Amino acid sequence: MQLLGKIAVAGLAFTVLCGTAYGYANLHALDEVTRDSVIGDGAAAAGERPADGSLDILLVGRDSRTDQQEHPLPADVLRELRAGANGDDLTDTLIVLRIPNGTHDVKAFSIPRDSYVSMPGGKGKINAAFGRAKAAEAKRQRDAGETDKAKVTKAALTAGRRGTRQAVEDLTGVEIDHYAEVNLLSFYEISKAIGGVDVCLKEATKDKNSGADFPAGPQRIQGAEALAFVRQRDGLPGTDFARVRRQQVFLAGLARQVLSAGTLTNPGKLSDLIDAVKRSVVLDDSWQLLDFVAQMRGVSGGGIRFETIPVVNRDYRYDPDKPTATAVQVDPAAVKSFAANLIGSPPPSTPAAPVTVDVTNASPKGGLAARVSGFLGEHGFAKGVTGNADARRTSLVRFGADLAQRGAEVAKLLGGLSTQESAAVPPGHIEVVLGTVYSGPGTTGGGGAPAAGDEPITSDGVVCVN
């Protein structure tokens, strides 16, 4: 399936709403945006400070060749977007925005579309949660005797959105307060409405499947070009994980462009932007936009930082009967810890004496030990010795009997590593050995610190990516 990237476009809803806080008088025009009952009774009320310490918004990009009313896109549009006629019900972009109480320091994290998780119907890739729930509800409606196709479709779409929300909540431990969804056409229209987004590539690239054909260096993209930028995975180092960084850097640029005076003070651009949102974005029906934009007035163009959840194995062979089938293995406990730490939650335990973590790199990734040591330092551990060792495949966390709880915490922070109690570890120390298959914090797509040569992605400036 070539239309997989769908886009960091889900963030459109957020950036549009933040931007219109400055064009407050025009916001009433967004009353016509499509709504759906996605959240239920647990939604955060207007002005409420959520009990978990953060207002959490799930941004979804659907792999769909339809508009928000499920009408098929015209053939000429599909040709321009290189989308093809056949699509399915996948959510190929999942991003959670965490807006902590009392601050405008917004954190956003991506969930790889192939993350292998538990959900109704059995384990599977998280991007299939939408389609599973949608199909199950459509069948239930028909079995109950419903013959009105429009009613069946509406109920099935609501179930798909709720199923996606639930899968994200179960994986991350984050209670989703609001939901925003876009698809292929909405991304195309909104990127054109704002006059394009500034991006930068480290090298020139060309890919016939996505339609990507870009020179190296800084450039402004919109419409079909923007779609190709975030769709491309073939020929990129890290494939899907490189595409996640493409999505993040595009979304950062989108936020910066929407919040710029060139958009907010231009009546024509602002009107086009609002029209595009009305035509294409779906929001949960509990979201009070006027109250939300009032809360978000303090968000600046540089106020969003992007990360990715920690992963255990990017090449997880989950089905012995299909040895070539792969997914992204994740540890739900590590993901929950990662998400909680984004809003400043303290470590689960804080001993009286500091715990020092020594990190050894047994992989070919240059500088990995230092980056992981820095990541753990940000989470309350003292930085110990870092260095390299002979190559080994698996990673390991070793500790003395008295530091078993803290050792388990380190293992979770790093993506769910194996642990071993050892009397050989010096008192007050924990030892981490990073194997060749390690892909947690400190590596691209693993959460925490970026990999060597990869700058952190924020909406404060243009970051060059692969």
Coordinates of C-alpha atoms in Angstrom, one line a residue:
M1 CA 0.0 0.0 0.0
Q2 CA 1.7 3.2 -1.2
L3 CA -0.5 5.8 0.4
L4 CA 0.7 5.2 3.8
G5 CA 2.0 8.4 5.3
K6 CA -0.9 10.3 5.6
I7 CA 0.3 13.1 7.0
A8 CA 1.0 15.0 10.0
V9 CA -1.9 16.7 8.6
A10 CA -3.9 15.7 11.6
G11 CA -2.2 18.6 13.3
L12 CA -4.0 21.0 11.0
A13 CA -7.0 21.2 13.3
F14 CA -4.8 22.3 16.2
T15 CA -2.7 24.8 14.3
V16 CA -5.7 26.3 12.7
L17 CA -7.5 26.8 16.0
C18 CA -4.4 28.3 17.6
G19 CA -4.0 30.6 14.7
T20 CA -7.5 31.8 14.7
A21 CA -7.1 32.9 18.3
Y22 CA -5.6 36.0 16.8
G23 CA -8.4 36.3 14.3
Y24 CA -11.0 35.7 17.1
A25 CA -13.8 37.5 15.3
N26 CA -13.6 35.0 12.4
L27 CA -13.8 31.9 14.6
H28 CA -17.6 31.7 14.5
A29 CA -17.3 30.6 10.9
L30 CA -15.9 27.3 12.2
D31 CA -19.3 26.4 13.7
E32 CA -19.9 24.5 10.5
V33 CA -17.1 22.1 11.0
T34 CA -18.1 18.4 11.0
R35 CA -18.6 16.9 14.5
D36 CA -18.8 13.4 15.9
S37 CA -19.4 11.8 19.3
V38 CA -15.9 10.5 19.7
I39 CA -15.1 11.2 23.3
G40 CA -18.3 10.6 25.3
D41 CA -18.9 11.7 28.9
G42 CA -15.2 11.8 29.8
A43 CA -14.4 14.9 27.7
A44 CA -12.8 17.8 29.4
A45 CA -15.3 20.6 29.9
A46 CA -14.7 24.2 28.7
G47 CA -11.9 25.8 30.8
E48 CA -11.4 22.6 32.9
R49 CA -7.9 21.7 34.1
P50 CA -7.8 17.9 33.5
A51 CA -7.0 15.8 36.5
D52 CA -4.1 14.1 34.8
G53 CA -2.2 17.4 34.5
S54 CA -2.6 17.9 30.7
L55 CA -5.2 18.7 28.0
D56 CA -4.6 15.9 25.6
I57 CA -5.7 16.0 21.9
L58 CA -5.5 13.1 19.5
L59 CA -4.7 14.2 16.0
V60 CA -5.6 11.6 13.3
G61 CA -4.8 11.4 9.6
R62 CA -6.9 8.8 7.9
D63 CA -5.8 6.8 4.8
S64 CA -9.1 7.6 3.0
R65 CA -9.9 8.5 -0.6
T66 CA -13.2 10.1 0.5
D67 CA -14.3 13.4 2.0
Q68 CA -15.6 13.7 5.5
Q69 CA -19.1 12.7 4.3
E70 CA -17.5 9.5 2.8
H71 CA -18.1 10.6 -0.8
P72 CA -15.4 9.3 -3.1
L73 CA -12.8 11.8 -4.2
P74 CA -13.0 12.8 -7.9
A75 CA -10.7 10.8 -10.3
D76 CA -8.8 13.9 -11.4
V77 CA -8.0 14.7 -7.7
L78 CA -6.8 11.2 -7.1
R79 CA -4.6 11.4 -10.2
E80 CA -3.0 14.7 -9.1
L81 CA -2.4 13.3 -5.6
R82 CA -1.0 10.0 -6.9
A83 CA -3.4 8.3 -4.5
G84 CA -4.9 5.5 -6.6
A85 CA -8.6 4.6 -6.5
N86 CA -8.5 2.0 -3.7
G87 CA -8.1 2.9 0.0
D88 CA -8.8 1.3 3.3
D89 CA -9.7 2.4 6.8
L90 CA -6.3 2.9 8.3
T91 CA -5.1 5.8 10.5
D92 CA -1.6 6.3 9.2
T93 CA -0.9 9.3 11.3
L94 CA -1.4 9.3 15.1
I95 CA -0.1 12.2 17.1
V96 CA -1.0 13.2 20.7
L97 CA -0.7 16.8 21.8
R98 CA -0.1 17.3 25.5
I99 CA -0.8 20.8 26.8
P100 CA 0.2 20.8 30.5
N101 CA -1.9 22.7 33.0
G102 CA -0.6 26.1 33.8
T103 CA 1.9 26.3 30.9
H104 CA 2.0 26.7 27.1
D105 CA 4.9 24.4 26.6
V106 CA 3.2 22.0 24.2
K107 CA 4.6 18.5 23.7
A108 CA 3.6 16.3 20.7
F109 CA 4.4 12.7 20.3
S110 CA 4.0 10.4 17.3
I111 CA 2.8 6.8 17.5
P112 CA 4.3 4.7 14.6
R113 CA 1.4 3.3 12.5
D114 CA 2.7 -0.3 12.8
S115 CA 2.9 -0.3 16.6
Y116 CA 1.7 -3.8 17.6
V117 CA -0.9 -3.5 20.4
S118 CA -3.7 -5.3 22.0
M119 CA -7.2 -4.3 20.9
P120 CA -10.7 -5.8 20.4
G121 CA -10.4 -8.7 18.0
G122 CA -6.9 -9.6 19.0
K123 CA -3.5 -8.0 18.7
G124 CA -2.6 -6.0 15.6
K125 CA -1.1 -2.9 14.2
I126 CA -2.6 0.2 15.9
N127 CA -3.5 1.8 12.5
A128 CA -6.0 -1.0 12.0
A129 CA -8.1 -0.1 15.1
F130 CA -10.3 2.3 13.1
G131 CA -11.1 -0.3 10.4
R132 CA -11.8 -3.1 12.9
A133 CA -14.2 -1.0 15.0
K134 CA -15.9 0.5 11.9
A135 CA -16.5 -2.9 10.3
A136 CA -17.8 -4.5 13.5
E137 CA -20.3 -1.7 14.0
A138 CA -21.5 -1.8 10.4
K139 CA -22.1 -5.5 10.8
R140 CA -23.9 -5.0 14.1
Q141 CA -26.2 -2.3 12.5
R142 CA -27.0 -4.6 9.6
D143 CA -27.6 -7.6 11.8
A144 CA -30.0 -5.5 13.8
G145 CA -32.1 -4.8 10.7
E146 CA -30.8 -1.3 9.8
T147 CA -31.2 -0.8 6.0
D148 CA -30.5 3.0 5.8
K149 CA -27.0 3.1 4.3
A150 CA -26.3 6.6 5.6
K151 CA -27.2 5.6 9.2
V152 CA -25.0 2.5 9.0
T153 CA -22.1 4.6 7.7
K154 CA -22.4 7.3 10.3
A155 CA -22.6 4.8 13.2
A156 CA -19.7 2.8 11.8
L157 CA -17.5 5.9 11.4
T158 CA -18.2 7.0 15.0
A159 CA -17.2 3.5 16.2
G160 CA -14.0 3.6 14.2
R161 CA -13.0 6.9 15.7
R162 CA -13.8 5.7 19.2
G163 CA -11.9 2.5 18.6
T164 CA -8.8 4.5 17.5
R165 CA -9.1 6.7 20.6
Q166 CA -9.4 3.7 22.9
A167 CA -6.4 2.0 21.3
V168 CA -4.3 5.1 21.9
E169 CA -5.5 5.5 25.5
D170 CA -4.8 1.8 26.2
L171 CA -1.2 2.1 24.9
T172 CA -0.2 5.4 26.3
G173 CA -2.2 5.7 29.5
V174 CA -3.3 9.2 28.3
E175 CA -7.0 10.1 28.6
I176 CA -7.8 11.8 25.4
D177 CA -9.9 15.0 25.9
H178 CA -10.4 16.0 22.3
Y179 CA -10.2 14.5 18.8
A180 CA -9.3 16.0 15.4
E181 CA -9.3 14.1 12.1
V182 CA -8.3 15.0 8.5
N183 CA -7.8 13.0 5.4
L184 CA -5.9 13.3 2.1
L185 CA -8.1 16.0 0.6
S186 CA -8.1 18.2 3.7
F187 CA -4.3 18.1 3.9
Y188 CA -4.1 19.1 0.2
E189 CA -6.5 22.0 0.6
I190 CA -5.2 23.4 3.9
S191 CA -1.5 23.4 2.8
K192 CA -2.5 25.4 -0.3
A193 CA -4.7 27.8 1.7
I194 CA -1.8 29.0 3.8
G195 CA 0.5 29.4 0.9
G196 CA 2.8 26.4 1.6
V197 CA 5.1 25.3 4.3
D198 CA 8.9 25.7 4.6
V199 CA 10.9 22.5 4.8
C200 CA 14.5 21.4 4.3
L201 CA 16.1 18.2 2.9
K202 CA 19.6 17.0 3.6
E203 CA 19.8 15.4 0.1
A204 CA 17.9 15.5 -3.1
T205 CA 15.3 12.7 -3.4
K206 CA 13.0 11.2 -6.0
D207 CA 10.4 8.4 -5.6
K208 CA 7.8 7.4 -8.2
N209 CA 5.4 5.8 -5.7
S210 CA 4.8 8.9 -3.6
G211 CA 5.5 11.4 -6.4
A212 CA 8.4 12.9 -4.4
D213 CA 10.9 14.8 -6.5
F214 CA 12.8 17.4 -4.4
P215 CA 16.2 19.1 -4.5
A216 CA 18.4 19.3 -1.4
G217 CA 18.1 22.3 0.8
P218 CA 15.3 24.6 2.0
Q219 CA 12.1 24.9 0.0
R220 CA 8.4 25.7 0.3
I221 CA 5.9 23.0 -0.6
Q222 CA 2.1 22.9 -0.8
G223 CA -0.7 20.8 -2.3
A224 CA 0.4 17.6 -4.1
E225 CA 4.1 18.3 -3.4
A226 CA 3.4 18.6 0.3
L227 CA 1.5 15.3 0.3
A228 CA 4.4 13.6 -1.6
F229 CA 6.9 15.0 1.0
V230 CA 5.1 13.3 3.9
R231 CA 4.2 10.2 2.0
Q232 CA 7.6 9.1 0.9
R233 CA 9.3 6.2 2.6
D234 CA 11.0 4.3 -0.2
G235 CA 14.7 5.2 -0.5
L236 CA 14.8 6.9 3.0
P237 CA 17.1 5.6 5.8
G238 CA 14.7 4.2 8.4
T239 CA 11.8 4.1 6.0
D240 CA 8.7 4.6 8.2
F241 CA 10.6 6.2 11.0
A242 CA 12.2 8.6 8.6
R243 CA 8.7 9.4 7.4
V244 CA 7.6 10.1 10.9
R245 CA 10.3 12.7 11.1
R246 CA 9.1 14.1 7.8
Q247 CA 5.6 14.4 9.2
Q248 CA 6.8 16.0 12.4
V249 CA 9.0 18.6 10.6
F250 CA 6.1 19.4 8.2
L251 CA 3.7 19.8 11.1
A252 CA 6.2 22.1 12.9
G253 CA 6.4 24.2 9.7
L254 CA 2.6 24.2 9.4
A255 CA 2.2 25.5 12.9
R256 CA 4.8 28.2 12.3
Q257 CA 3.1 29.3 9.1
V258 CA -0.4 29.4 10.5
L259 CA 0.7 31.4 13.5
S260 CA 2.7 33.9 11.3
A261 CA 1.5 37.4 10.7
G262 CA 1.5 36.6 7.0
T263 CA -1.4 34.3 7.5
L264 CA -3.3 35.8 10.4
T265 CA -3.3 39.4 9.1
N266 CA -4.2 38.4 5.5
P267 CA -8.0 38.3 5.2
G268 CA -7.8 36.3 2.0
K269 CA -5.5 33.6 3.4
L270 CA -7.4 33.4 6.7
S271 CA -10.7 33.0 4.9
D272 CA -9.3 30.3 2.6
L273 CA -7.9 28.5 5.7
I274 CA -11.2 28.6 7.5
D275 CA -13.1 27.4 4.4
A276 CA -10.7 24.5 4.0
V277 CA -11.1 23.5 7.7
K278 CA -14.9 23.6 7.4
R279 CA -14.8 21.4 4.3
S280 CA -12.5 18.8 5.6
V281 CA -11.8 18.6 9.4
V282 CA -13.8 16.4 11.8
L283 CA -13.8 17.3 15.5
D284 CA -15.4 15.6 18.6
D285 CA -18.7 17.2 19.5
S286 CA -17.6 18.2 23.0
W287 CA -14.9 20.6 21.8
Q288 CA -15.8 24.2 22.6
L289 CA -13.7 26.1 20.2
L290 CA -14.1 29.6 21.6
D291 CA -13.0 28.5 25.1
F292 CA -10.1 26.5 23.6
V293 CA -8.6 29.3 21.5
A294 CA -8.9 31.6 24.5
Q295 CA -6.8 29.1 26.5
M296 CA -4.3 28.9 23.6
R297 CA -3.6 32.6 23.1
G298 CA -0.2 32.3 24.7
V299 CA 1.1 29.6 22.4
S300 CA 3.9 30.9 20.2
G301 CA 5.2 29.6 16.9
G302 CA 8.1 27.9 18.7
G303 CA 5.9 26.4 21.5
I304 CA 5.6 22.9 20.2
R305 CA 8.2 20.1 20.5
F306 CA 7.8 16.8 18.7
E307 CA 9.0 13.4 19.9
T308 CA 8.2 9.7 19.2
I309 CA 7.2 6.9 21.6
P310 CA 10.0 4.5 22.6
V311 CA 10.0 1.2 20.7
V312 CA 11.5 -2.2 21.5
N313 CA 12.0 -3.6 18.0
R314 CA 11.3 -1.9 14.7
D315 CA 11.5 -5.2 12.8
Y316 CA 9.3 -7.4 15.0
R317 CA 8.3 -10.7 13.4
Y318 CA 5.0 -11.1 15.1
D319 CA 3.5 -14.1 13.2
P320 CA 5.5 -17.4 12.9
D321 CA 3.3 -18.4 10.0
K322 CA 4.2 -15.3 8.1
P323 CA 8.0 -14.8 8.6
T324 CA 8.2 -11.8 6.3
A325 CA 5.4 -9.9 8.1
T326 CA 6.8 -7.2 10.4
A327 CA 5.5 -4.7 12.9
V328 CA 6.9 -2.3 15.5
Q329 CA 7.2 -3.9 18.9
V330 CA 6.3 -1.6 21.8
D331 CA 6.3 -2.0 25.6
P332 CA 3.1 -0.4 26.9
A333 CA 4.7 0.2 30.3
A334 CA 7.6 2.1 28.8
V335 CA 5.2 4.1 26.5
K336 CA 3.1 5.1 29.5
S337 CA 6.2 6.2 31.4
F338 CA 7.4 8.2 28.4
A339 CA 4.0 10.0 28.0
A340 CA 3.7 10.8 31.7
N341 CA 7.2 12.3 31.7
L342 CA 6.4 14.7 28.9
I343 CA 4.3 16.8 31.3
G344 CA 6.9 16.7 34.1
S345 CA 5.6 13.8 36.2
P346 CA 8.3 12.8 38.8
P347 CA 10.0 9.4 38.6
P348 CA 7.9 6.7 40.4
S349 CA 10.5 6.6 43.3
T350 CA 13.2 9.0 44.4
P351 CA 15.7 7.4 46.7
A352 CA 17.6 9.5 49.3
A353 CA 20.9 8.7 47.7
P354 CA 21.4 9.4 44.0
V355 CA 21.6 6.5 41.6
T356 CA 24.3 6.6 39.0
V357 CA 23.7 4.9 35.6
D358 CA 26.7 3.7 33.6
V359 CA 25.9 3.2 29.9
T360 CA 27.9 1.0 27.5
N361 CA 27.3 1.0 23.7
A362 CA 27.5 -2.5 22.2
S363 CA 25.9 -1.4 18.9
P364 CA 27.4 0.4 15.8
K365 CA 25.4 3.6 16.5
G366 CA 28.0 6.3 17.2
G367 CA 27.4 8.4 20.3
L368 CA 24.5 6.3 21.5
A369 CA 25.8 5.8 25.0
A370 CA 26.2 9.5 25.6
R371 CA 22.7 10.3 24.3
V372 CA 21.1 7.6 26.4
S373 CA 23.0 8.8 29.5
G374 CA 21.7 12.4 28.8
F375 CA 18.2 11.1 28.5
L376 CA 18.4 9.3 31.8
G377 CA 19.9 12.4 33.4
E378 CA 16.8 14.3 32.4
H379 CA 14.7 11.7 34.3
G380 CA 16.5 12.0 37.7
F381 CA 19.5 9.7 37.4
A382 CA 23.1 10.7 37.8
K383 CA 25.3 10.4 34.7
G384 CA 27.9 7.7 35.1
V385 CA 30.6 6.3 32.8
T386 CA 29.9 5.9 29.1
G387 CA 31.8 3.9 26.6
N388 CA 31.8 1.2 23.9
A389 CA 32.0 -2.6 24.1
D390 CA 32.1 -5.6 21.8
A391 CA 29.0 -6.0 19.7
R392 CA 26.0 -7.9 21.1
R393 CA 22.5 -8.1 19.8
T394 CA 20.3 -7.6 22.8
S395 CA 20.2 -4.9 25.5
L396 CA 20.4 -5.4 29.2
V397 CA 20.0 -3.4 32.5
R398 CA 22.0 -4.8 35.4
F399 CA 21.7 -3.8 39.1
G400 CA 22.2 -4.9 42.7
A401 CA 19.4 -6.4 44.7
D402 CA 18.8 -3.1 46.6
L403 CA 18.2 -1.2 43.3
A404 CA 15.8 -3.6 41.7
Q405 CA 13.0 -1.0 41.6
R406 CA 15.2 1.7 40.1
G407 CA 16.7 -0.7 37.6
A408 CA 13.2 -1.7 36.5
E409 CA 12.4 2.0 36.0
V410 CA 15.5 2.5 33.8
A411 CA 14.5 -0.6 31.7
K412 CA 11.0 0.9 31.2
L413 CA 12.3 4.3 30.3
L414 CA 14.5 2.8 27.6
G415 CA 11.7 0.9 25.9
G416 CA 11.2 -2.2 28.1
L417 CA 14.7 -3.7 28.2
S418 CA 15.6 -7.0 29.8
T419 CA 16.9 -6.8 33.4
Q420 CA 19.4 -8.8 35.5
E421 CA 20.2 -8.7 39.2
S422 CA 24.0 -8.9 39.6
A423 CA 26.2 -8.6 42.7
A424 CA 29.0 -7.5 40.4
V425 CA 27.4 -4.1 39.8
P426 CA 29.1 -1.4 42.1
P427 CA 26.9 -0.1 45.0
G428 CA 24.7 2.9 44.0
H429 CA 25.1 2.1 40.3
I430 CA 23.0 0.6 37.5
E431 CA 24.6 -0.6 34.3
V432 CA 23.0 -0.4 30.9
V433 CA 24.3 -2.3 27.9
L434 CA 22.8 -1.2 24.5
G435 CA 22.7 -3.9 21.9
T436 CA 22.5 -3.7 18.1
V437 CA 18.7 -4.0 18.0
Y438 CA 18.2 -1.2 20.6
S439 CA 15.8 1.4 19.3
G440 CA 14.6 3.3 22.3
P441 CA 15.3 6.8 23.5
G442 CA 18.5 8.2 21.9
T443 CA 17.8 6.7 18.4
T444 CA 15.6 8.1 15.7
G445 CA 12.0 7.3 16.3
G446 CA 12.7 6.0 19.8
G447 CA 11.6 9.0 21.9
G448 CA 13.8 11.1 24.1
A449 CA 17.1 12.4 22.7
P450 CA 17.5 12.5 18.9
A451 CA 20.0 10.3 17.1
A452 CA 23.4 11.6 16.0
G453 CA 23.0 14.4 13.4
D454 CA 19.2 14.7 14.0
E455 CA 18.2 18.0 15.6
P456 CA 15.2 18.1 17.9
I457 CA 12.1 19.1 16.0
T458 CA 10.2 22.1 17.2
S459 CA 8.1 24.8 15.6
D460 CA 10.8 27.4 16.3
G461 CA 12.7 26.9 13.1
V462 CA 13.3 24.8 10.0
V463 CA 15.1 21.5 10.6
C464 CA 16.7 19.6 7.7
V465 CA 15.7 16.0 7.5
N466 CA 16.3 13.0 5.2

